[in-house]
mmCIF file of N, CA and C in Angstrom:
data_model
loop_
_atom_site.group_PDB
_atom_site.id
_atom_site.type_symbol
_atom_site.label_atom_id
_atom_site.label_comp_id
_atom_site.label_asym_id
_atom_site.label_seq_id
_atom_site.Cartn_x
_atom_site.Cartn_y
_atom_site.Cartn_z
ATOM 1 N N UNK A 1 0.843 -1.179 0.000
ATOM 2 C CA UNK A 1 0.000 0.000 0.000
ATOM 3 C C UNK A 1 0.891 1.246 0.000
ATOM 4 N N UNK A 2 0.553 2.174 -0.826
ATOM 5 C CA UNK A 2 1.348 3.387 -0.939
ATOM 6 C C UNK A 2 0.768 4.438 -0.007
ATOM 7 N N UNK A 3 1.641 5.011 0.801
ATOM 8 C CA UNK A 3 1.228 6.001 1.782
ATOM 9 C C UNK A 3 1.665 7.385 1.299
ATOM 10 N N UNK A 4 0.959 7.901 0.292
ATOM 11 C CA UNK A 4 1.324 9.199 -0.269
ATOM 12 C C UNK A 4 0.080 9.845 -0.844
ATOM 13 N N UNK A 5 -0.004 11.135 -0.714
ATOM 14 C CA UNK A 5 -1.110 11.867 -1.307
ATOM 15 C C UNK A 5 -0.754 12.307 -2.719
ATOM 16 N N UNK A 6 -1.762 12.484 -3.529
ATOM 17 C CA UNK A 6 -1.548 12.907 -4.910
ATOM 18 C C UNK A 6 -0.883 14.279 -4.955
ATOM 19 N N UNK A 7 -1.293 15.172 -4.070
ATOM 20 C CA UNK A 7 -0.707 16.509 -4.017
ATOM 21 C C UNK A 7 0.776 16.475 -3.688
ATOM 22 N N UNK A 8 1.161 15.596 -2.776
ATOM 23 C CA UNK A 8 2.566 15.457 -2.400
ATOM 24 C C UNK A 8 3.380 14.952 -3.593
ATOM 25 N N UNK A 9 2.821 14.009 -4.317
ATOM 26 C CA UNK A 9 3.508 13.470 -5.485
ATOM 27 C C UNK A 9 3.696 14.548 -6.552
ATOM 28 N N UNK A 10 2.663 15.345 -6.819
ATOM 29 C CA UNK A 10 2.752 16.429 -7.802
ATOM 30 C C UNK A 10 3.792 17.459 -7.349
ATOM 31 N N UNK A 11 3.782 17.804 -6.070
ATOM 32 C CA UNK A 11 4.768 18.742 -5.527
ATOM 33 C C UNK A 11 6.185 18.195 -5.686
ATOM 34 N N UNK A 12 6.348 16.907 -5.464
ATOM 35 C CA UNK A 12 7.641 16.260 -5.643
ATOM 36 C C UNK A 12 8.103 16.364 -7.098
ATOM 37 N N UNK A 13 7.218 16.077 -8.044
ATOM 38 C CA UNK A 13 7.564 16.173 -9.465
ATOM 39 C C UNK A 13 7.907 17.601 -9.861
ATOM 40 N N UNK A 14 7.144 18.570 -9.369
ATOM 41 C CA UNK A 14 7.428 19.977 -9.663
ATOM 42 C C UNK A 14 8.798 20.367 -9.122
ATOM 43 N N UNK A 15 9.117 19.895 -7.926
ATOM 44 C CA UNK A 15 10.423 20.177 -7.323
ATOM 45 C C UNK A 15 11.551 19.589 -8.166
ATOM 46 N N UNK A 16 11.370 18.348 -8.626
ATOM 47 C CA UNK A 16 12.390 17.733 -9.471
ATOM 48 C C UNK A 16 12.589 18.514 -10.766
ATOM 49 N N UNK A 17 11.502 18.919 -11.402
ATOM 50 C CA UNK A 17 11.597 19.687 -12.646
ATOM 51 C C UNK A 17 12.298 21.018 -12.387
ATOM 52 N N UNK A 18 11.986 21.665 -11.276
ATOM 53 C CA UNK A 18 12.646 22.933 -10.939
ATOM 54 C C UNK A 18 14.147 22.751 -10.712
ATOM 55 N N UNK A 19 14.522 21.712 -9.978
ATOM 56 C CA UNK A 19 15.945 21.459 -9.712
ATOM 57 C C UNK A 19 16.681 21.214 -11.021
ATOM 58 N N UNK A 20 16.125 20.390 -11.886
ATOM 59 C CA UNK A 20 16.763 20.091 -13.171
ATOM 60 C C UNK A 20 16.837 21.340 -14.035
ATOM 61 N N UNK A 21 15.772 22.136 -14.054
ATOM 62 C CA UNK A 21 15.748 23.358 -14.860
ATOM 63 C C UNK A 21 16.760 24.383 -14.359
ATOM 64 N N UNK A 22 16.809 24.575 -13.058
ATOM 65 C CA UNK A 22 17.763 25.540 -12.482
ATOM 66 C C UNK A 22 19.195 25.094 -12.739
ATOM 67 N N UNK A 23 19.453 23.797 -12.582
ATOM 68 C CA UNK A 23 20.796 23.287 -12.866
ATOM 69 C C UNK A 23 21.155 23.506 -14.334
ATOM 70 N N UNK A 24 20.219 23.174 -15.235
ATOM 71 C CA UNK A 24 20.458 23.363 -16.668
ATOM 72 C C UNK A 24 20.729 24.812 -17.003
ATOM 73 N N UNK A 25 19.935 25.714 -16.425
ATOM 74 C CA UNK A 25 20.132 27.141 -16.660
ATOM 75 C C UNK A 25 21.501 27.578 -16.146
ATOM 76 N N UNK A 26 21.866 27.146 -14.932
ATOM 77 C CA UNK A 26 23.132 27.554 -14.318
ATOM 78 C C UNK A 26 24.333 27.009 -15.094
ATOM 79 N N UNK A 27 24.295 25.742 -15.473
ATOM 80 C CA UNK A 27 25.454 25.159 -16.164
ATOM 81 C C UNK A 27 25.613 25.768 -17.553
ATOM 82 N N UNK A 28 24.510 26.046 -18.217
ATOM 83 C CA UNK A 28 24.591 26.649 -19.552
ATOM 84 C C UNK A 28 25.058 28.109 -19.464
ATOM 85 N N UNK A 29 24.624 28.817 -18.417
ATOM 86 C CA UNK A 29 25.078 30.199 -18.207
ATOM 87 C C UNK A 29 26.572 30.209 -17.883
ATOM 88 N N UNK A 30 27.002 29.289 -17.021
ATOM 89 C CA UNK A 30 28.402 29.188 -16.625
ATOM 90 C C UNK A 30 29.310 28.872 -17.819
ATOM 91 N N UNK A 31 28.842 28.005 -18.703
ATOM 92 C CA UNK A 31 29.644 27.603 -19.856
ATOM 93 C C UNK A 31 29.454 28.512 -21.064
ATOM 94 N N UNK A 32 28.492 29.430 -20.978
ATOM 95 C CA UNK A 32 28.226 30.318 -22.108
ATOM 96 C C UNK A 32 27.606 29.593 -23.290
ATOM 97 N N UNK A 33 26.693 28.680 -22.986
ATOM 98 C CA UNK A 33 26.062 27.840 -24.000
ATOM 99 C C UNK A 33 24.599 28.242 -24.139
ATOM 100 N N UNK A 34 24.090 28.152 -25.375
ATOM 101 C CA UNK A 34 22.693 28.484 -25.636
ATOM 102 C C UNK A 34 21.758 27.477 -24.976
ATOM 103 N N UNK A 35 20.651 27.970 -24.457
ATOM 104 C CA UNK A 35 19.671 27.116 -23.793
ATOM 105 C C UNK A 35 18.882 26.329 -24.832
ATOM 106 N N UNK A 36 18.644 25.040 -24.526
ATOM 107 C CA UNK A 36 17.848 24.200 -25.413
ATOM 108 C C UNK A 36 16.376 24.322 -25.034
ATOM 109 N N UNK A 37 15.508 24.255 -26.028
ATOM 110 C CA UNK A 37 14.073 24.260 -25.766
ATOM 111 C C UNK A 37 13.649 22.877 -25.306
ATOM 112 N N UNK A 38 12.701 22.856 -24.364
ATOM 113 C CA UNK A 38 12.169 21.589 -23.893
ATOM 114 C C UNK A 38 11.266 21.005 -24.972
ATOM 115 N N UNK A 39 11.248 19.702 -25.055
ATOM 116 C CA UNK A 39 10.375 18.956 -25.962
ATOM 117 C C UNK A 39 10.578 19.338 -27.420
ATOM 118 N N UNK A 40 11.800 19.649 -27.790
ATOM 119 C CA UNK A 40 12.116 19.865 -29.196
ATOM 120 C C UNK A 40 13.334 19.007 -29.522
ATOM 121 N N UNK A 41 13.544 18.760 -30.779
ATOM 122 C CA UNK A 41 14.584 17.823 -31.164
ATOM 123 C C UNK A 41 15.984 18.421 -31.131
ATOM 124 N N UNK A 42 16.137 19.704 -31.472
ATOM 125 C CA UNK A 42 17.444 20.366 -31.419
ATOM 126 C C UNK A 42 18.537 19.580 -32.139
ATOM 127 N N UNK A 43 18.280 19.179 -33.361
ATOM 128 C CA UNK A 43 19.297 18.449 -34.104
ATOM 129 C C UNK A 43 20.409 19.397 -34.542
ATOM 130 N N UNK A 44 21.631 18.906 -34.474
ATOM 131 C CA UNK A 44 22.806 19.695 -34.842
ATOM 132 C C UNK A 44 22.886 19.838 -36.362
ATOM 133 N N UNK A 45 22.667 18.737 -37.056
ATOM 134 C CA UNK A 45 22.707 18.737 -38.515
ATOM 135 C C UNK A 45 21.830 17.589 -39.032
ATOM 136 N N UNK A 46 21.844 17.390 -40.330
ATOM 137 C CA UNK A 46 20.999 16.351 -40.943
ATOM 138 C C UNK A 46 21.444 14.947 -40.520
ATOM 139 N N UNK A 47 22.753 14.759 -40.371
ATOM 140 C CA UNK A 47 23.259 13.455 -39.914
ATOM 141 C C UNK A 47 22.758 13.133 -38.507
ATOM 142 N N UNK A 48 22.781 14.112 -37.638
ATOM 143 C CA UNK A 48 22.277 13.926 -36.282
ATOM 144 C C UNK A 48 20.794 13.572 -36.312
ATOM 145 N N UNK A 49 20.040 14.250 -37.171
ATOM 146 C CA UNK A 49 18.606 13.987 -37.289
ATOM 147 C C UNK A 49 18.353 12.538 -37.704
ATOM 148 N N UNK A 50 19.098 12.050 -38.698
ATOM 149 C CA UNK A 50 18.930 10.671 -39.165
ATOM 150 C C UNK A 50 19.323 9.666 -38.089
ATOM 151 N N UNK A 51 20.443 9.906 -37.423
ATOM 152 C CA UNK A 51 20.879 8.999 -36.362
ATOM 153 C C UNK A 51 19.900 9.001 -35.187
ATOM 154 N N UNK A 52 19.411 10.170 -34.822
ATOM 155 C CA UNK A 52 18.462 10.275 -33.720
ATOM 156 C C UNK A 52 17.176 9.511 -34.035
ATOM 157 N N UNK A 53 16.672 9.679 -35.242
ATOM 158 C CA UNK A 53 15.459 8.951 -35.614
ATOM 159 C C UNK A 53 15.716 7.455 -35.705
ATOM 160 N N UNK A 54 16.895 7.046 -36.097
ATOM 161 C CA UNK A 54 17.241 5.624 -36.108
ATOM 162 C C UNK A 54 17.215 5.060 -34.693
ATOM 163 N N UNK A 55 17.803 5.794 -33.751
ATOM 164 C CA UNK A 55 17.795 5.369 -32.346
ATOM 165 C C UNK A 55 16.363 5.285 -31.833
ATOM 166 N N UNK A 56 15.549 6.270 -32.156
ATOM 167 C CA UNK A 56 14.146 6.270 -31.710
ATOM 168 C C UNK A 56 13.375 5.077 -32.268
ATOM 169 N N UNK A 57 13.578 4.772 -33.549
ATOM 170 C CA UNK A 57 12.865 3.650 -34.170
ATOM 171 C C UNK A 57 13.321 2.323 -33.566
ATOM 172 N N UNK A 58 14.613 2.179 -33.343
ATOM 173 C CA UNK A 58 15.130 0.952 -32.736
ATOM 174 C C UNK A 58 14.540 0.756 -31.345
ATOM 175 N N UNK A 59 14.539 1.809 -30.539
ATOM 176 C CA UNK A 59 14.032 1.660 -29.184
ATOM 177 C C UNK A 59 12.515 1.506 -29.147
ATOM 178 N N UNK A 60 11.807 2.115 -30.088
ATOM 179 C CA UNK A 60 10.366 1.895 -30.160
ATOM 180 C C UNK A 60 10.091 0.439 -30.524
ATOM 181 N N UNK A 61 10.875 -0.118 -31.421
ATOM 182 C CA UNK A 61 10.726 -1.533 -31.783
ATOM 183 C C UNK A 61 11.005 -2.427 -30.575
ATOM 184 N N UNK A 62 12.091 -2.126 -29.863
ATOM 185 C CA UNK A 62 12.404 -2.888 -28.645
ATOM 186 C C UNK A 62 11.292 -2.775 -27.615
ATOM 187 N N UNK A 63 10.737 -1.578 -27.485
ATOM 188 C CA UNK A 63 9.651 -1.356 -26.531
ATOM 189 C C UNK A 63 8.418 -2.175 -26.915
ATOM 190 N N UNK A 64 8.074 -2.195 -28.191
ATOM 191 C CA UNK A 64 6.910 -2.971 -28.649
ATOM 192 C C UNK A 64 7.139 -4.478 -28.476
ATOM 193 N N UNK A 65 8.349 -4.946 -28.806
ATOM 194 C CA UNK A 65 8.666 -6.361 -28.612
ATOM 195 C C UNK A 65 8.592 -6.725 -27.141
ATOM 196 N N UNK A 66 9.147 -5.869 -26.305
ATOM 197 C CA UNK A 66 9.114 -6.114 -24.861
ATOM 198 C C UNK A 66 7.685 -6.114 -24.329
ATOM 199 N N UNK A 67 6.863 -5.185 -24.819
ATOM 200 C CA UNK A 67 5.460 -5.142 -24.387
ATOM 201 C C UNK A 67 4.733 -6.417 -24.792
ATOM 202 N N UNK A 68 4.953 -6.867 -26.017
ATOM 203 C CA UNK A 68 4.341 -8.108 -26.490
ATOM 204 C C UNK A 68 4.795 -9.276 -25.629
ATOM 205 N N UNK A 69 6.085 -9.326 -25.326
ATOM 206 C CA UNK A 69 6.646 -10.395 -24.513
ATOM 207 C C UNK A 69 6.073 -10.369 -23.095
ATOM 208 N N UNK A 70 5.920 -9.169 -22.536
ATOM 209 C CA UNK A 70 5.405 -9.039 -21.170
ATOM 210 C C UNK A 70 3.922 -9.406 -21.082
ATOM 211 N N UNK A 71 3.153 -9.083 -22.123
ATOM 212 C CA UNK A 71 1.725 -9.406 -22.114
ATOM 213 C C UNK A 71 1.519 -10.910 -22.208
ATOM 214 N N UNK A 72 2.342 -11.571 -22.998
ATOM 215 C CA UNK A 72 2.177 -12.998 -23.224
ATOM 216 C C UNK A 72 2.768 -13.887 -22.157
ATOM 217 N N UNK A 73 3.517 -13.360 -21.223
ATOM 218 C CA UNK A 73 4.204 -14.178 -20.225
ATOM 219 C C UNK A 73 3.939 -13.663 -18.820
ATOM 220 N N UNK A 74 4.295 -14.495 -17.860
ATOM 221 C CA UNK A 74 4.207 -14.112 -16.459
ATOM 222 C C UNK A 74 5.261 -13.035 -16.184
ATOM 223 N N UNK A 75 4.850 -11.926 -15.574
ATOM 224 C CA UNK A 75 5.771 -10.802 -15.362
ATOM 225 C C UNK A 75 6.909 -11.133 -14.400
ATOM 226 N N UNK A 76 6.753 -12.155 -13.570
ATOM 227 C CA UNK A 76 7.823 -12.503 -12.640
ATOM 228 C C UNK A 76 8.991 -13.192 -13.336
ATOM 229 N N UNK A 77 8.733 -13.837 -14.489
ATOM 230 C CA UNK A 77 9.790 -14.555 -15.184
ATOM 231 C C UNK A 77 10.463 -13.758 -16.281
ATOM 232 N N UNK A 78 10.204 -12.470 -16.375
ATOM 233 C CA UNK A 78 10.752 -11.645 -17.446
ATOM 234 C C UNK A 78 12.147 -11.154 -17.053
ATOM 235 N N UNK A 79 13.120 -11.297 -17.957
ATOM 236 C CA UNK A 79 14.463 -10.776 -17.660
ATOM 237 C C UNK A 79 14.431 -9.253 -17.484
ATOM 238 N N UNK A 80 15.307 -8.734 -16.662
ATOM 239 C CA UNK A 80 15.321 -7.307 -16.341
ATOM 240 C C UNK A 80 15.551 -6.449 -17.571
ATOM 241 N N UNK A 81 16.289 -6.948 -18.548
ATOM 242 C CA UNK A 81 16.572 -6.150 -19.736
ATOM 243 C C UNK A 81 15.381 -6.046 -20.688
ATOM 244 N N UNK A 82 14.303 -6.781 -20.420
ATOM 245 C CA UNK A 82 13.073 -6.659 -21.213
ATOM 246 C C UNK A 82 12.058 -5.728 -20.554
ATOM 247 N N UNK A 83 12.350 -5.286 -19.361
ATOM 248 C CA UNK A 83 11.386 -4.450 -18.654
ATOM 249 C C UNK A 83 11.391 -3.031 -19.204
ATOM 250 N N UNK A 84 10.221 -2.409 -19.152
ATOM 251 C CA UNK A 84 10.006 -1.088 -19.735
ATOM 252 C C UNK A 84 10.957 -0.054 -19.158
ATOM 253 N N UNK A 85 11.140 -0.034 -17.855
ATOM 254 C CA UNK A 85 11.996 0.968 -17.224
ATOM 255 C C UNK A 85 13.422 0.881 -17.746
ATOM 256 N N UNK A 86 13.932 -0.340 -17.955
ATOM 257 C CA UNK A 86 15.299 -0.495 -18.430
ATOM 258 C C UNK A 86 15.441 0.012 -19.864
ATOM 259 N N UNK A 87 14.482 -0.315 -20.717
ATOM 260 C CA UNK A 87 14.519 0.132 -22.108
ATOM 261 C C UNK A 87 14.461 1.655 -22.173
ATOM 262 N N UNK A 88 13.619 2.287 -21.357
ATOM 263 C CA UNK A 88 13.524 3.750 -21.356
ATOM 264 C C UNK A 88 14.803 4.413 -20.858
ATOM 265 N N UNK A 89 15.420 3.846 -19.825
ATOM 266 C CA UNK A 89 16.665 4.408 -19.300
ATOM 267 C C UNK A 89 17.777 4.297 -20.338
ATOM 268 N N UNK A 90 17.889 3.133 -20.979
ATOM 269 C CA UNK A 90 18.925 2.954 -22.003
ATOM 270 C C UNK A 90 18.658 3.878 -23.187
ATOM 271 N N UNK A 91 17.386 4.067 -23.559
ATOM 272 C CA UNK A 91 17.046 4.996 -24.643
ATOM 273 C C UNK A 91 17.477 6.415 -24.287
ATOM 274 N N UNK A 92 17.147 6.856 -23.076
ATOM 275 C CA UNK A 92 17.516 8.201 -22.649
ATOM 276 C C UNK A 92 19.033 8.391 -22.691
ATOM 277 N N UNK A 93 19.772 7.440 -22.140
ATOM 278 C CA UNK A 93 21.229 7.558 -22.096
ATOM 279 C C UNK A 93 21.819 7.526 -23.508
ATOM 280 N N UNK A 94 21.336 6.619 -24.344
ATOM 281 C CA UNK A 94 21.832 6.523 -25.722
ATOM 282 C C UNK A 94 21.561 7.808 -26.494
ATOM 283 N N UNK A 95 20.362 8.326 -26.344
ATOM 284 C CA UNK A 95 19.975 9.549 -27.049
ATOM 285 C C UNK A 95 20.836 10.740 -26.607
ATOM 286 N N UNK A 96 21.074 10.864 -25.316
ATOM 287 C CA UNK A 96 21.878 11.977 -24.804
ATOM 288 C C UNK A 96 23.355 11.827 -25.160
ATOM 289 N N UNK A 97 23.865 10.597 -25.171
ATOM 290 C CA UNK A 97 25.250 10.384 -25.580
ATOM 291 C C UNK A 97 25.420 10.724 -27.061
ATOM 292 N N UNK A 98 24.437 10.340 -27.873
ATOM 293 C CA UNK A 98 24.476 10.692 -29.296
ATOM 294 C C UNK A 98 24.472 12.208 -29.462
ATOM 295 N N UNK A 99 23.592 12.900 -28.708
ATOM 296 C CA UNK A 99 23.529 14.362 -28.782
ATOM 297 C C UNK A 99 24.871 14.978 -28.361
ATOM 298 N N UNK A 100 25.451 14.486 -27.269
ATOM 299 C CA UNK A 100 26.731 15.023 -26.785
ATOM 300 C C UNK A 100 27.835 14.796 -27.824
ATOM 301 N N UNK A 101 27.859 13.606 -28.426
ATOM 302 C CA UNK A 101 28.870 13.330 -29.444
ATOM 303 C C UNK A 101 28.715 14.258 -30.643
ATOM 304 N N UNK A 102 27.483 14.434 -31.100
ATOM 305 C CA UNK A 102 27.247 15.298 -32.252
ATOM 306 C C UNK A 102 27.581 16.749 -31.922
ATOM 307 N N UNK A 103 27.300 17.182 -30.696
ATOM 308 C CA UNK A 103 27.665 18.539 -30.274
ATOM 309 C C UNK A 103 29.185 18.691 -30.227
ATOM 310 N N UNK A 104 29.858 17.678 -29.708
ATOM 311 C CA UNK A 104 31.318 17.724 -29.631
ATOM 312 C C UNK A 104 31.934 17.769 -31.025
ATOM 313 N N UNK A 105 31.365 16.988 -31.923
ATOM 314 C CA UNK A 105 31.928 16.853 -33.271
ATOM 315 C C UNK A 105 31.558 18.018 -34.195
ATOM 316 N N UNK A 106 30.281 18.501 -34.124
ATOM 317 C CA UNK A 106 29.806 19.419 -35.152
ATOM 318 C C UNK A 106 29.301 20.779 -34.669
ATOM 319 N N UNK A 107 29.052 20.969 -33.380
ATOM 320 C CA UNK A 107 28.462 22.231 -32.915
ATOM 321 C C UNK A 107 29.474 23.374 -33.014
ATOM 322 N N UNK A 108 28.946 24.575 -33.211
ATOM 323 C CA UNK A 108 29.813 25.756 -33.268
ATOM 324 C C UNK A 108 30.459 26.024 -31.914
ATOM 325 N N UNK A 109 29.656 25.947 -30.850
ATOM 326 C CA UNK A 109 30.169 26.125 -29.501
ATOM 327 C C UNK A 109 30.527 24.744 -28.943
ATOM 328 N N UNK A 110 31.800 24.447 -28.823
ATOM 329 C CA UNK A 110 32.258 23.116 -28.417
ATOM 330 C C UNK A 110 31.931 22.784 -26.960
ATOM 331 N N UNK A 111 31.502 23.775 -26.183
ATOM 332 C CA UNK A 111 31.151 23.506 -24.784
ATOM 333 C C UNK A 111 29.722 22.982 -24.635
ATOM 334 N N UNK A 112 28.965 22.928 -25.736
ATOM 335 C CA UNK A 112 27.605 22.383 -25.700
ATOM 336 C C UNK A 112 27.583 20.970 -25.131
ATOM 337 N N UNK A 113 28.538 20.151 -25.561
ATOM 338 C CA UNK A 113 28.520 18.754 -25.141
ATOM 339 C C UNK A 113 28.783 18.611 -23.643
ATOM 340 N N UNK A 114 29.552 19.518 -23.064
ATOM 341 C CA UNK A 114 29.820 19.463 -21.618
ATOM 342 C C UNK A 114 28.520 19.703 -20.842
ATOM 343 N N UNK A 115 27.737 20.678 -21.282
ATOM 344 C CA UNK A 115 26.455 20.962 -20.629
ATOM 345 C C UNK A 115 25.503 19.785 -20.782
ATOM 346 N N UNK A 116 25.467 19.167 -21.952
ATOM 347 C CA UNK A 116 24.591 18.010 -22.184
ATOM 348 C C UNK A 116 24.976 16.857 -21.271
ATOM 349 N N UNK A 117 26.270 16.586 -21.164
ATOM 350 C CA UNK A 117 26.726 15.487 -20.298
ATOM 351 C C UNK A 117 26.435 15.803 -18.837
ATOM 352 N N UNK A 118 26.656 17.049 -18.420
ATOM 353 C CA UNK A 118 26.389 17.429 -17.022
ATOM 354 C C UNK A 118 24.903 17.269 -16.696
ATOM 355 N N UNK A 119 24.028 17.695 -17.611
ATOM 356 C CA UNK A 119 22.587 17.539 -17.383
ATOM 357 C C UNK A 119 22.195 16.064 -17.336
ATOM 358 N N UNK A 120 22.790 15.258 -18.209
ATOM 359 C CA UNK A 120 22.487 13.831 -18.216
ATOM 360 C C UNK A 120 22.928 13.173 -16.903
ATOM 361 N N UNK A 121 24.118 13.503 -16.447
ATOM 362 C CA UNK A 121 24.615 12.930 -15.187
ATOM 363 C C UNK A 121 23.710 13.348 -14.025
ATOM 364 N N UNK A 122 23.270 14.604 -14.010
ATOM 365 C CA UNK A 122 22.368 15.050 -12.947
ATOM 366 C C UNK A 122 21.060 14.270 -12.980
ATOM 367 N N UNK A 123 20.471 14.114 -14.162
ATOM 368 C CA UNK A 123 19.190 13.401 -14.247
ATOM 369 C C UNK A 123 19.334 11.930 -13.871
ATOM 370 N N UNK A 124 20.427 11.297 -14.273
ATOM 371 C CA UNK A 124 20.657 9.898 -13.888
ATOM 372 C C UNK A 124 20.847 9.805 -12.377
ATOM 373 N N UNK A 125 21.588 10.746 -11.800
ATOM 374 C CA UNK A 125 21.803 10.742 -10.345
ATOM 375 C C UNK A 125 20.505 10.937 -9.593
ATOM 376 N N UNK A 126 19.704 11.890 -10.023
ATOM 377 C CA UNK A 126 18.419 12.127 -9.362
ATOM 378 C C UNK A 126 17.509 10.908 -9.501
ATOM 379 N N UNK A 127 17.490 10.313 -10.697
ATOM 380 C CA UNK A 127 16.674 9.107 -10.894
ATOM 381 C C UNK A 127 17.131 7.973 -9.996
ATOM 382 N N UNK A 128 18.441 7.764 -9.927
ATOM 383 C CA UNK A 128 18.989 6.709 -9.067
ATOM 384 C C UNK A 128 18.670 6.976 -7.598
ATOM 385 N N UNK A 129 18.891 8.210 -7.152
ATOM 386 C CA UNK A 129 18.596 8.556 -5.756
ATOM 387 C C UNK A 129 17.100 8.419 -5.440
ATOM 388 N N UNK A 130 16.279 8.846 -6.367
ATOM 389 C CA UNK A 130 14.834 8.768 -6.157
ATOM 390 C C UNK A 130 14.391 7.321 -6.000
ATOM 391 N N UNK A 131 14.898 6.453 -6.853
ATOM 392 C CA UNK A 131 14.496 5.047 -6.794
ATOM 393 C C UNK A 131 15.069 4.361 -5.564
ATOM 394 N N UNK A 132 16.338 4.577 -5.261
ATOM 395 C CA UNK A 132 16.960 3.881 -4.130
ATOM 396 C C UNK A 132 16.484 4.377 -2.769
ATOM 397 N N UNK A 133 15.972 5.592 -2.701
ATOM 398 C CA UNK A 133 15.494 6.111 -1.417
ATOM 399 C C UNK A 133 13.973 6.070 -1.306
ATOM 400 N N UNK A 134 13.317 5.305 -2.199
ATOM 401 C CA UNK A 134 11.854 5.241 -2.223
ATOM 402 C C UNK A 134 11.256 6.632 -2.282
ATOM 403 N N UNK A 135 11.658 7.391 -3.278
ATOM 404 C CA UNK A 135 11.189 8.759 -3.509
ATOM 405 C C UNK A 135 11.443 9.630 -2.276
ATOM 406 N N UNK A 136 12.665 9.516 -1.751
ATOM 407 C CA UNK A 136 13.119 10.279 -0.595
ATOM 408 C C UNK A 136 12.196 10.093 0.604
ATOM 409 N N UNK A 137 11.704 8.852 0.769
ATOM 410 C CA UNK A 137 10.870 8.518 1.915
ATOM 411 C C UNK A 137 9.396 8.833 1.720
ATOM 412 N N UNK A 138 8.993 9.324 0.566
ATOM 413 C CA UNK A 138 7.579 9.605 0.333
ATOM 414 C C UNK A 138 6.761 8.334 0.195
ATOM 415 N N UNK A 139 7.382 7.286 -0.341
ATOM 416 C CA UNK A 139 6.695 6.006 -0.452
ATOM 417 C C UNK A 139 7.131 5.118 0.696
ATOM 418 N N UNK A 140 6.214 4.781 1.550
ATOM 419 C CA UNK A 140 6.497 3.880 2.668
ATOM 420 C C UNK A 140 5.826 2.548 2.391
ATOM 421 N N UNK A 141 6.581 1.687 1.710
ATOM 422 C CA UNK A 141 5.998 0.400 1.312
ATOM 423 C C UNK A 141 6.404 -0.645 2.314
#
């Protein structure tokens, strides 16, 4: 049984978004890098666009295969690498590493990739801390 109110959960999510946004703003200001728009692709060039869409299609295929596999089988016997959370985490990391590489290789401002890597490390750290601490004690299971 989860011992948490919906309002507390929403407040927690808002806090996480604020922390990530403030960090992103600060690191980009410190490095003199242009701010990226949220929920946009921000492709560096046409090659980046093609590679990014290839990664997206591959992971969408993996996600669909995993979903089919999970529906047809007992969820307790599913390998960890077929689980949705693992596929999404690997997709996020792969996508951000691709973006950082393309920024390092082709961007006008070579410090773009440092900001991308710093933001990725922060989000992975927050995700890891959130999961290992049961949402910082908000979930008392």
